[in-house]
mmCIF file of C-alpha atoms in Angstrom:
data_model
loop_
_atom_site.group_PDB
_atom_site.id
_atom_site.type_symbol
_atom_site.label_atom_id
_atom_site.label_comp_id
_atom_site.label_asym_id
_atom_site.label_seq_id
_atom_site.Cartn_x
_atom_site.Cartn_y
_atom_site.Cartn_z
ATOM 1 C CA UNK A 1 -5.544 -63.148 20.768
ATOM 2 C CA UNK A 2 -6.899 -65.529 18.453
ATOM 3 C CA UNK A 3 -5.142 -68.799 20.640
ATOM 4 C CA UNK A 4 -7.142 -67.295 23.254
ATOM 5 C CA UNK A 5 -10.260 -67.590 21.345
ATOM 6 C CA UNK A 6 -8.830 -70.897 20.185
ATOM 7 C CA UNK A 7 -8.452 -71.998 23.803
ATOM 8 C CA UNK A 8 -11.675 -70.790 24.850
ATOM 9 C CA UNK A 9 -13.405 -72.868 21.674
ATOM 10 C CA UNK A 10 -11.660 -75.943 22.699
ATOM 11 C CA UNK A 11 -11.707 -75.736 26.666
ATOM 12 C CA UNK A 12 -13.486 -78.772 27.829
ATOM 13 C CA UNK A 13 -14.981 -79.899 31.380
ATOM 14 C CA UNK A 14 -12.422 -80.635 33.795
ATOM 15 C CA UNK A 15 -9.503 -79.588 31.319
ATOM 16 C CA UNK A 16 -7.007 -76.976 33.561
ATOM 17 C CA UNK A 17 -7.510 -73.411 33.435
ATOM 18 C CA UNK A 18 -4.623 -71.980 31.078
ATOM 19 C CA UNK A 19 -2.671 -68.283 32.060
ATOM 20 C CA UNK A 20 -1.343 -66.772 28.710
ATOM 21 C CA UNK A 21 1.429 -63.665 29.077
ATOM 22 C CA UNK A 22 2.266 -62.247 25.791
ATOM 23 C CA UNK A 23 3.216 -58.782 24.342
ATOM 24 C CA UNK A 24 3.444 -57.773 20.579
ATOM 25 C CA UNK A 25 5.744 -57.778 17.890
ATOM 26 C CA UNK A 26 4.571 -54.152 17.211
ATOM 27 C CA UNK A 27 2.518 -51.564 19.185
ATOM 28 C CA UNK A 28 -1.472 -52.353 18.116
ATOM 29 C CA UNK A 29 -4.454 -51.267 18.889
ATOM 30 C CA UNK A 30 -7.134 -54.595 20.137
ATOM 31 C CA UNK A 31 -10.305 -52.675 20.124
ATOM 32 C CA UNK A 32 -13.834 -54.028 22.971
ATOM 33 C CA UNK A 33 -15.965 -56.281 20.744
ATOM 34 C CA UNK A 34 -18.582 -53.689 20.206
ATOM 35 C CA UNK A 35 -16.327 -50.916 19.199
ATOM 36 C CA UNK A 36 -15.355 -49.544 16.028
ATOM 37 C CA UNK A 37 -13.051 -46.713 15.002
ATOM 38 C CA UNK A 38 -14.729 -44.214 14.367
ATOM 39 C CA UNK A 39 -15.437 -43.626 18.102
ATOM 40 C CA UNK A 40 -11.916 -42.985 18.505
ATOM 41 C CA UNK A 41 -12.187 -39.876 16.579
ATOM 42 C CA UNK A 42 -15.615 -38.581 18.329
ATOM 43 C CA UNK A 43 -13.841 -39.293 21.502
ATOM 44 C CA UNK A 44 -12.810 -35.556 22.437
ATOM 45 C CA UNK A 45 -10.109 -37.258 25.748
ATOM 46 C CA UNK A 46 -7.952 -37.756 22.839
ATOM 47 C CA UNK A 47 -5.982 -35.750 22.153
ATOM 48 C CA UNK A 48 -3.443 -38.157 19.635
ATOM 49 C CA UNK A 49 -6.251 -39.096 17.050
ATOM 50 C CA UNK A 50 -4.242 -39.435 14.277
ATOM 51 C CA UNK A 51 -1.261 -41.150 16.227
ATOM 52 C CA UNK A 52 -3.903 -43.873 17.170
ATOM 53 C CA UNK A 53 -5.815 -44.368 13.162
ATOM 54 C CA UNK A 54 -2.073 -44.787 12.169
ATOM 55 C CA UNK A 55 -1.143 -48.038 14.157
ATOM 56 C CA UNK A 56 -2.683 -51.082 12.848
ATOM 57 C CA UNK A 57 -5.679 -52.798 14.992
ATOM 58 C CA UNK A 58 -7.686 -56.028 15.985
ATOM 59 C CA UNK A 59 -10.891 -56.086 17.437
ATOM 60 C CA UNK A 60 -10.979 -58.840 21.062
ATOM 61 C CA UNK A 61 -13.667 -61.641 21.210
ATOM 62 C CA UNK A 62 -14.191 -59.811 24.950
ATOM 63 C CA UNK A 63 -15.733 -56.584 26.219
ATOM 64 C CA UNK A 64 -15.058 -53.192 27.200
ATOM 65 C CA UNK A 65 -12.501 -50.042 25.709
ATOM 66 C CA UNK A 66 -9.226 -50.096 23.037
ATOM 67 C CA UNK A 67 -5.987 -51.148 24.318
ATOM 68 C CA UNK A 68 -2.634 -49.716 23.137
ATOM 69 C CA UNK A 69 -0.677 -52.785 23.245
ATOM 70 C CA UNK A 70 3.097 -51.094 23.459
ATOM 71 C CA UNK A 71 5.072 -51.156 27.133
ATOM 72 C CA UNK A 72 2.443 -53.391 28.700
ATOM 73 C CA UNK A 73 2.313 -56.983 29.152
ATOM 74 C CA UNK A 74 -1.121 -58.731 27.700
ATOM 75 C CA UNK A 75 -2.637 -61.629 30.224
ATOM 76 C CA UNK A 76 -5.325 -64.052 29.435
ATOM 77 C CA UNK A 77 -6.604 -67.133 31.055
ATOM 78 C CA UNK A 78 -9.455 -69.407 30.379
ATOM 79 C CA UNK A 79 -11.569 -71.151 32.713
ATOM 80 C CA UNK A 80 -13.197 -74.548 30.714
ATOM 81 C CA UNK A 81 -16.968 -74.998 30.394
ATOM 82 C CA UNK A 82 -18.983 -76.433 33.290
ATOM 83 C CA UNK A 83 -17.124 -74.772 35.669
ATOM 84 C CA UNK A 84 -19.455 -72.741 38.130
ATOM 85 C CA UNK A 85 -16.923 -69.968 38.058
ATOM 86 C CA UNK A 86 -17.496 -69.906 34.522
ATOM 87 C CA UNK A 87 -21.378 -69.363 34.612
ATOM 88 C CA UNK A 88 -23.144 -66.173 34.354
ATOM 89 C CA UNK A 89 -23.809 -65.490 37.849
ATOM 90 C CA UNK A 90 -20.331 -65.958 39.247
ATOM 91 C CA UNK A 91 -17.927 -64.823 36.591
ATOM 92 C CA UNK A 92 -17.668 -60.683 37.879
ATOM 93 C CA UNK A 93 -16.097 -62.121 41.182
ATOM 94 C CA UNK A 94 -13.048 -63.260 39.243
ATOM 95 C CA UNK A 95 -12.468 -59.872 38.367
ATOM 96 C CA UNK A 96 -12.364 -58.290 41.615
ATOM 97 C CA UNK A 97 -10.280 -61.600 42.854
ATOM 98 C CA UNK A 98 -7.550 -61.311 40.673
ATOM 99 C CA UNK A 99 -7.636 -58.116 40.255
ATOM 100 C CA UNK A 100 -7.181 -57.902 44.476
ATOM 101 C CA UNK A 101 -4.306 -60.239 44.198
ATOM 102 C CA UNK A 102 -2.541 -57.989 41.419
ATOM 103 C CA UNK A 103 -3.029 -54.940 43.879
ATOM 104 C CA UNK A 104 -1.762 -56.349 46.742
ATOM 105 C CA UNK A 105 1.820 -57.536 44.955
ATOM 106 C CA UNK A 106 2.054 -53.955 43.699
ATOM 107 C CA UNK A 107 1.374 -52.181 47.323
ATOM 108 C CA UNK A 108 4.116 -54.588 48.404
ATOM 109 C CA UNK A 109 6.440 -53.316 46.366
ATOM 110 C CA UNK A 110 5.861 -49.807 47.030
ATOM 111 C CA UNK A 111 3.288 -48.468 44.668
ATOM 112 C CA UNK A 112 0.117 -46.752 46.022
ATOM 113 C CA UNK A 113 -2.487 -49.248 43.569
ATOM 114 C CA UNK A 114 -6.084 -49.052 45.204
ATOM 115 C CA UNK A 115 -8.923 -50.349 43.055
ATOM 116 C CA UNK A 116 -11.457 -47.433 41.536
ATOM 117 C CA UNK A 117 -14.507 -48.419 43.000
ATOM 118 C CA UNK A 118 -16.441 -45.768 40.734
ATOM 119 C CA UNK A 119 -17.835 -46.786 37.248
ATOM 120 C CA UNK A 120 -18.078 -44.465 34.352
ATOM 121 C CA UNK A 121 -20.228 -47.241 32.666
ATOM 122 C CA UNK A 122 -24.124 -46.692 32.426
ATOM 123 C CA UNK A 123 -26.841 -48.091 30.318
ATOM 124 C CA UNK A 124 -28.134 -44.893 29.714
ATOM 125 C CA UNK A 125 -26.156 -44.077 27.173
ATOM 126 C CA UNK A 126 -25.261 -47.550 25.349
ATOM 127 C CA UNK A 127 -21.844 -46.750 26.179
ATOM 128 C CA UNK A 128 -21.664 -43.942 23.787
ATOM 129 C CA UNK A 129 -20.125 -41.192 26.143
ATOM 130 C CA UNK A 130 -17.718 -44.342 27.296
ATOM 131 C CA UNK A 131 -14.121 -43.313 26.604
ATOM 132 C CA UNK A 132 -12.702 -44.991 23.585
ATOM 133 C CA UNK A 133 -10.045 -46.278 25.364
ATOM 134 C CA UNK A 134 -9.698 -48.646 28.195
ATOM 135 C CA UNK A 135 -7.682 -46.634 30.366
ATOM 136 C CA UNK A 136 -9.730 -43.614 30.443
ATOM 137 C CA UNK A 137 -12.041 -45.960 31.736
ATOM 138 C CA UNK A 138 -13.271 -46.839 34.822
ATOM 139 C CA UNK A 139 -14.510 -49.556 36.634
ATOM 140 C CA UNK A 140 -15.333 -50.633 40.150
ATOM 141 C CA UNK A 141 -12.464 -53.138 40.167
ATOM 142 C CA UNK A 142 -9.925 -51.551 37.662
ATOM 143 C CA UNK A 143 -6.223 -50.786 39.476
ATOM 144 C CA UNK A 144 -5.546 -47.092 39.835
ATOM 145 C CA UNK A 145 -2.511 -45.631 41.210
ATOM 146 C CA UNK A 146 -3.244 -41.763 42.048
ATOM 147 C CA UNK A 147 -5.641 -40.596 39.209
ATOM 148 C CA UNK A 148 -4.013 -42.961 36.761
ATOM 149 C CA UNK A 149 -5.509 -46.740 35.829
ATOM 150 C CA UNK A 150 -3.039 -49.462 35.571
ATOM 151 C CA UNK A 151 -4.566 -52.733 35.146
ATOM 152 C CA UNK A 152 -7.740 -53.033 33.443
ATOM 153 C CA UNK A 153 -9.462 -56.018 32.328
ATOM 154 C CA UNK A 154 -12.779 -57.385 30.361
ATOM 155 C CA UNK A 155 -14.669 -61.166 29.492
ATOM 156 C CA UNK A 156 -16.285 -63.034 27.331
ATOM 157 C CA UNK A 157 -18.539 -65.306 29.182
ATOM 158 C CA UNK A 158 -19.484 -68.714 27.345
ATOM 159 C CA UNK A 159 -19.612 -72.273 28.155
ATOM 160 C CA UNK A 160 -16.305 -71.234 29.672
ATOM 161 C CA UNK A 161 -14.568 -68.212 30.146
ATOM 162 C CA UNK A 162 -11.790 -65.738 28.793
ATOM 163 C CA UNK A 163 -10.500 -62.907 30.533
ATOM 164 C CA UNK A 164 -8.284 -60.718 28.848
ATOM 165 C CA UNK A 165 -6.216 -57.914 31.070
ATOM 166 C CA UNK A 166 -3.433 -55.639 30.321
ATOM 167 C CA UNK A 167 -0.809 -54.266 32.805
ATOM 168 C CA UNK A 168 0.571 -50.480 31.724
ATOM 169 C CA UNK A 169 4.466 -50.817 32.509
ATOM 170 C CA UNK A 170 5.880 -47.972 30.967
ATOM 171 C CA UNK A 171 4.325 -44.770 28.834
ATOM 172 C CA UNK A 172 3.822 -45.116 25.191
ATOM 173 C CA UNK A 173 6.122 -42.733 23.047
ATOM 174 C CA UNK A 174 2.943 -43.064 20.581
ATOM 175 C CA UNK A 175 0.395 -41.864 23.327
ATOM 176 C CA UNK A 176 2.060 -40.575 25.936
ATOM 177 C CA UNK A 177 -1.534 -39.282 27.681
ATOM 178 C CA UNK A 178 -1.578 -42.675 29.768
ATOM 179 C CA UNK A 179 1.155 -43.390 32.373
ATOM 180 C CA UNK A 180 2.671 -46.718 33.234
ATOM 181 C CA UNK A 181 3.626 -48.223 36.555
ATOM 182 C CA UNK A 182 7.476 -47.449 36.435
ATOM 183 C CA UNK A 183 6.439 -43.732 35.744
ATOM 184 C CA UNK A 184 4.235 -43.525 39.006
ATOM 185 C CA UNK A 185 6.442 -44.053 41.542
ATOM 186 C CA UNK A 186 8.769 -41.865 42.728
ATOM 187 C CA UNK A 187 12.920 -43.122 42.868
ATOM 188 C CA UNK A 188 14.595 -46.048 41.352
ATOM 189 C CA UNK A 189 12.415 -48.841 40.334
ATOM 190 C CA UNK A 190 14.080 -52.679 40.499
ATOM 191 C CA UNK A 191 13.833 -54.243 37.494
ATOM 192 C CA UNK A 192 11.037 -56.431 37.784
ATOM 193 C CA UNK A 193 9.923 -60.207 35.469
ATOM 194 C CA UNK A 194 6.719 -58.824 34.783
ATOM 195 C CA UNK A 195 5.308 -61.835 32.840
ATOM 196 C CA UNK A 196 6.635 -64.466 35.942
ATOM 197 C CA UNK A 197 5.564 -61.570 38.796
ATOM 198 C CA UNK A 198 1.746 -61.028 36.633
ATOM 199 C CA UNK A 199 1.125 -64.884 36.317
ATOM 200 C CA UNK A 200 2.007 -65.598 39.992
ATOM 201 C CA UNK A 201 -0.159 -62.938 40.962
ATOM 202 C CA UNK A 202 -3.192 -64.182 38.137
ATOM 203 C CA UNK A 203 -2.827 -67.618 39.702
ATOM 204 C CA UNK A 204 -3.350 -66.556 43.137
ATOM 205 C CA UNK A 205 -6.481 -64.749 42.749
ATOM 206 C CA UNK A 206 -7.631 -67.528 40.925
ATOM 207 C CA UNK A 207 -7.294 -69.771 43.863
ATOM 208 C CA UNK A 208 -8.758 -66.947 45.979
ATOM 209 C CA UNK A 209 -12.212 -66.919 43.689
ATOM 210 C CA UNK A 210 -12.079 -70.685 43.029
ATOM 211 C CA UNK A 211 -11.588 -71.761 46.579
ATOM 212 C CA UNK A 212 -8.653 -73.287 46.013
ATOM 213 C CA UNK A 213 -10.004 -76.043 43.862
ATOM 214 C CA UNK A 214 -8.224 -75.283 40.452
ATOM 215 C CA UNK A 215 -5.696 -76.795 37.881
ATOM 216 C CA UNK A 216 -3.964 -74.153 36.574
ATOM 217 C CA UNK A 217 -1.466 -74.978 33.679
ATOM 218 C CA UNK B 1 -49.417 -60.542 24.261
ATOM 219 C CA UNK B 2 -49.630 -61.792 28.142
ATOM 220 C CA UNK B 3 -46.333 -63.350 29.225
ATOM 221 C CA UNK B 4 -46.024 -64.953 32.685
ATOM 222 C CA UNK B 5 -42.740 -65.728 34.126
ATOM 223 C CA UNK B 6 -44.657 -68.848 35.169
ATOM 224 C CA UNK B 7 -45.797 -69.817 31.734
ATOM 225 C CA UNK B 8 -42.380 -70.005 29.886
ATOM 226 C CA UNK B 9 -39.835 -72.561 29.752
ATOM 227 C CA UNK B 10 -36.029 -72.140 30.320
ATOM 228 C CA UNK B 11 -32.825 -72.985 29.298
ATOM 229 C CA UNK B 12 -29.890 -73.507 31.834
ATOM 230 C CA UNK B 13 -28.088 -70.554 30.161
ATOM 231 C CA UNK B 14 -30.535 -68.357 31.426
ATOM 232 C CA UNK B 15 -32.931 -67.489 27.965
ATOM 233 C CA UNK B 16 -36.489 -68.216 28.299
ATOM 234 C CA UNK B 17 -39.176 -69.121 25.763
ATOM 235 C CA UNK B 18 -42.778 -68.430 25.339
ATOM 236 C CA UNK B 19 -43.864 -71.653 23.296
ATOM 237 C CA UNK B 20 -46.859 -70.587 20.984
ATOM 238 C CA UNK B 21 -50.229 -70.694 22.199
ATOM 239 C CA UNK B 22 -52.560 -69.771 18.793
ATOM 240 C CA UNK B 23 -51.589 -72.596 16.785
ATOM 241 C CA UNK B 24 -48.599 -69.761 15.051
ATOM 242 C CA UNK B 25 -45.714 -72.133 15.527
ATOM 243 C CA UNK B 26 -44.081 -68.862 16.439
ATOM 244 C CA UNK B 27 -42.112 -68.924 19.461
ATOM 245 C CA UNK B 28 -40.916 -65.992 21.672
ATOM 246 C CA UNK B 29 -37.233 -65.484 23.435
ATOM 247 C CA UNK B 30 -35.644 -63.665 25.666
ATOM 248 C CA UNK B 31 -33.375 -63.837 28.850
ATOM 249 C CA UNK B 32 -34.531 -63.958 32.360
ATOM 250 C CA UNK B 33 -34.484 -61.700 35.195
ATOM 251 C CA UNK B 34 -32.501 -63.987 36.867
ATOM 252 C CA UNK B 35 -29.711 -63.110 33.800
ATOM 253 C CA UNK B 36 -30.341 -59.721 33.248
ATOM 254 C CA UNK B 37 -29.636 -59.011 37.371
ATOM 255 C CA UNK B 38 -26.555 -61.075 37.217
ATOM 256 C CA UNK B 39 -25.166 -59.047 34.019
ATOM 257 C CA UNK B 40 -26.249 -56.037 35.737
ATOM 258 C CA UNK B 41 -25.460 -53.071 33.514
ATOM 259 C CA UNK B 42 -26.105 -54.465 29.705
ATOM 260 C CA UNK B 43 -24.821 -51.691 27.405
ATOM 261 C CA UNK B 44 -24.763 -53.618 23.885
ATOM 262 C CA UNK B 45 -26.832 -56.189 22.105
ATOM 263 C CA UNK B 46 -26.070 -57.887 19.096
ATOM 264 C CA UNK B 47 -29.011 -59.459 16.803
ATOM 265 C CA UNK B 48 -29.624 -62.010 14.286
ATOM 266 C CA UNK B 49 -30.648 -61.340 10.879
ATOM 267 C CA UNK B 50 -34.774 -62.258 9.978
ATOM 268 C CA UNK B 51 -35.083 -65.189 8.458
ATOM 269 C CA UNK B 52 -31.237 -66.872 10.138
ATOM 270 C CA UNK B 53 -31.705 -70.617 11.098
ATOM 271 C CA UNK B 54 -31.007 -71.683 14.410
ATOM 272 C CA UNK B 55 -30.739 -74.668 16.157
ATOM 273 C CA UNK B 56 -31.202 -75.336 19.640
ATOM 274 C CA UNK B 57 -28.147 -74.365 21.348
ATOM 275 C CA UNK B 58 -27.127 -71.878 19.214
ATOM 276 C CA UNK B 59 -25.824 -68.821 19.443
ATOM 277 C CA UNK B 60 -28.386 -66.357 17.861
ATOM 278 C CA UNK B 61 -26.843 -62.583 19.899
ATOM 279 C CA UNK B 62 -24.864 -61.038 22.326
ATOM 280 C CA UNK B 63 -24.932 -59.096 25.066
ATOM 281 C CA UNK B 64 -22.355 -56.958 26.370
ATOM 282 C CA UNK B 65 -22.233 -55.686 30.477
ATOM 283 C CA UNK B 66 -19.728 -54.628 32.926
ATOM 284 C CA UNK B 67 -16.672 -55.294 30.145
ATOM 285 C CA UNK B 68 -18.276 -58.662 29.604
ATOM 286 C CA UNK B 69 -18.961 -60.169 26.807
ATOM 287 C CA UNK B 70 -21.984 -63.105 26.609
ATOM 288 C CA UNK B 71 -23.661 -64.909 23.754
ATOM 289 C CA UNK B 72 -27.213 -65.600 23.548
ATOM 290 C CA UNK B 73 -28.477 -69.013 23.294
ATOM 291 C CA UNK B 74 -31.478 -70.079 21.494
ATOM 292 C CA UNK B 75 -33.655 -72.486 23.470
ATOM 293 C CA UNK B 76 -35.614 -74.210 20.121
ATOM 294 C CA UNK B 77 -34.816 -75.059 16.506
ATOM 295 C CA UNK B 78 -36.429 -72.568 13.921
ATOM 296 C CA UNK B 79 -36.544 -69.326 11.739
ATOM 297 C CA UNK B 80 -36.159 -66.236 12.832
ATOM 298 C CA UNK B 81 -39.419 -64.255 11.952
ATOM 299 C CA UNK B 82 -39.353 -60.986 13.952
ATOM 300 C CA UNK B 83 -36.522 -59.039 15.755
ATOM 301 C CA UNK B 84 -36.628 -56.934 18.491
ATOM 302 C CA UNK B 85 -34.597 -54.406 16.569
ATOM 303 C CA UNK B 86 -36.017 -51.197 18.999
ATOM 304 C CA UNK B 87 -34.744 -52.781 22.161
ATOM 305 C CA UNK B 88 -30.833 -52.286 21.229
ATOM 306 C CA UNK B 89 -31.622 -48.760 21.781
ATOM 307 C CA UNK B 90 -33.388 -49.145 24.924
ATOM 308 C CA UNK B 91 -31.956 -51.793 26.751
ATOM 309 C CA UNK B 92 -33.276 -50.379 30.348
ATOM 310 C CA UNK B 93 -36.883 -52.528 29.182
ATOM 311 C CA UNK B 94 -34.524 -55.639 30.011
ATOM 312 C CA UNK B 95 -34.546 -54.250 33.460
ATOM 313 C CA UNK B 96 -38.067 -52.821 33.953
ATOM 314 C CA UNK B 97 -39.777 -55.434 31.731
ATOM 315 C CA UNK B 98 -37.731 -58.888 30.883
ATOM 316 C CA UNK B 99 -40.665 -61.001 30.012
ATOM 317 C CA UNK B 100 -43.008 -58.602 27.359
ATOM 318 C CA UNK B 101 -40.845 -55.288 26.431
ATOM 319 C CA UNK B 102 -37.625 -57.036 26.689
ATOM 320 C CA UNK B 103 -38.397 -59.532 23.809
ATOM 321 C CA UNK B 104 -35.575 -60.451 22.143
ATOM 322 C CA UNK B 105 -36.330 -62.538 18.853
ATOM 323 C CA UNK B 106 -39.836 -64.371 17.756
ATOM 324 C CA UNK B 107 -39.117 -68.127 16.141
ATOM 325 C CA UNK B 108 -40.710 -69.983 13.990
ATOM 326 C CA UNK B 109 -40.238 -73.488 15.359
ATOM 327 C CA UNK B 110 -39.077 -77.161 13.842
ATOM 328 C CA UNK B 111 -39.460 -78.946 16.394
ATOM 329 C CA UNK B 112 -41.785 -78.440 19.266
ATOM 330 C CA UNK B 113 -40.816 -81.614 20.996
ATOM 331 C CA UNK B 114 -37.554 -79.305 22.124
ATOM 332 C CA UNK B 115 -39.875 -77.847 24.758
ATOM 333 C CA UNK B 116 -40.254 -81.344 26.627
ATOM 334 C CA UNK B 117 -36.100 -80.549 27.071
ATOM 335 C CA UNK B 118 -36.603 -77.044 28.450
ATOM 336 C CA UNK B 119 -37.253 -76.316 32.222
ATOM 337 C CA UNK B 120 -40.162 -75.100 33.287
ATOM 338 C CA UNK B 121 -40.159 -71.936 36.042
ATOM 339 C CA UNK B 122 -40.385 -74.079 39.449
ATOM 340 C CA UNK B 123 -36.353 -75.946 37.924
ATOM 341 C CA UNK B 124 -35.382 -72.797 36.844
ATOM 342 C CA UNK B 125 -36.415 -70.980 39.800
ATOM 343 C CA UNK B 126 -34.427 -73.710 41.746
ATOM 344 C CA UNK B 127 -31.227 -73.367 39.532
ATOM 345 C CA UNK B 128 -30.474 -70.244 39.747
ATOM 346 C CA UNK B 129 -31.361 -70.374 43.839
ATOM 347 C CA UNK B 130 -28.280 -72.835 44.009
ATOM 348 C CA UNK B 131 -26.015 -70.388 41.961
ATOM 349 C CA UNK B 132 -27.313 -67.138 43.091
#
């Protein structure tokens, strides 16, 4: 996560948008830029505290809940500075847009992925009844299949932009609460190139949001 | 303190600043409707520290919304004198009351030729028409 924040730092005007897929050498916790730990343990959804304290954590330059980074595949990108997509005003339709291209390649392969449309997010409460993690999350745009999320992502909005996401493959033997994809669906499941499948499907919702017009590299 | 949206001057990220009218040098920021609409739901802010140097440009905060992550830019060069400390805990006044409640941080300025740089409400107005 730091080469994204590297890549975010160092994205200049008209330099291409960069896609990074990446998963980790050992099951960590990246925690929403405002978080800390201790609201994992006032956080009565779960139900593995000391599972989670145990396994050893970063905190993300971008937004939003913990991720348990174990069975999933990480994705970033970064759009450079000066872009329009980039700016305040614009950057929330890249969620949805991607996002929309990552649903449809799952319904096409059989999975019944819908986006939530509902929003447990208020500013109420400062985010303090939020659920500590990601996935117990909800968001208008976030990928559910059934009751359970799947893809969830969050920004950080400079002069350009990172977007972090992470796809749930499989169920965590360390927090088996949250389901994965190959879980959800019912019969044999074809091995699937998540990283080359997830990029493909990042790249086209980029093109979606950015009318085409983008360097991707 | 009487702060018309007309009266201020604004940067292109969206932060707007009261330039002093008393003869204070002391300089009030925020963020504009305009921004606070687009983040819609901002449910974290992150302050400077009284008496932090910025520059114009700078990041002096951050704001958090809909999983999103932005910094705060300051529009002038200065100290920061005062802190709106109380609004982190009631960050609806950005919605109800950008301009007066929704302060953000009070500067005490270098260089008040920065302000000839700034936008003044009829540009900004026009900006964020062409993005909105």
């Amino acid at each position: 996560m730091a080469i994204d924040e590297a890549m975010l730092a160092e994205a200049r005007p008209g330099s291409p948008i960069t896609i990074r897929l990446y998963q980790w050498d050992q099951p960590t916790l990246s925690l929403g830029h405002f978080q800390n730990m201790e609201q994992c343990e006032k956080d009565v959804r779960i139900s593995h505290v000391r599972e989670l304290r145990a396994i050893p954590w970063v905190r993300r330059k971008t937004g939003g809940g913990a991720i348990l980074h174990d069975r999933e595949w990480t994705y970033s990108f970064v759009i450079p500075a000066n872009s329009d997509e980039a700016s305040k005003g614009h950057s929330e339709a890249l969620y949805r847009s991607v996002h929309e291209s990552i649903r449809d390649g799952l319904v096409a392969m059989g999975w019944d992925a819908k986006l939530a449309e509902h929003c447990t997010c208020s500013p109420i409460n400062r985010g303090e009844n939020e659920p500590f993690l990601c996935f117990h999350r909800r968001s208008p745009v976030d990928i559910v299949v059934g009751e359970s999320k799947v893809v969830g992502s969050a920004q950080r909005r400079s002069r350009g932009l990172l977007q972090h996401g992470s796809l749930l493959v499989n169920r965590s033997l360390l927090f088996p609460d949250l389901f994965g994809l190959e879980g959800l669906r019912d019969g044999f499941c074809d091995p699937i190139n998540w990283p080359d499948w997830l990029e493909d499907r990042i790249r086209e919702g980029l093109r979606s949001a950015m009318d085409g017009v983008c360097e991707v590299s | 303190m009487s702060l018309q949206p007309d009266s201020l001057k604004y940067c292109e990220s969206h932060e707007w600043v009261a330039p002093p009218t008393d003869g204070s040098g002391i300089a009030t920021i925020g963020i504009s409707a305009f921004a606070v609409a687009q983040l819609n739901d901002i449910v974290f802010m992150a302050l400077p520290e009284v008496g932090a140097r910025l520059t114009a440009g700078q990041e002096f905060g951050e704001v958090e919304s809909v999983k999103a992550v932005s910094p705060m830019y300051s529009p002038v060069s200065g100290e920061v004198v005062e802190v709106h400390s109380e609004l982190v805990d009631h960050l609806d006044r950005l919605n109800t009351d950008p301009y007066e409640q929704g302060w953000i941080i009070k500067v005490k300025i270098s260089d008040p030729s920065e302000f000839d740089r700034l936008m003044n409400y009829a540009d900004y107005q026009k900006m964020c028409a062409e993005q909105g």
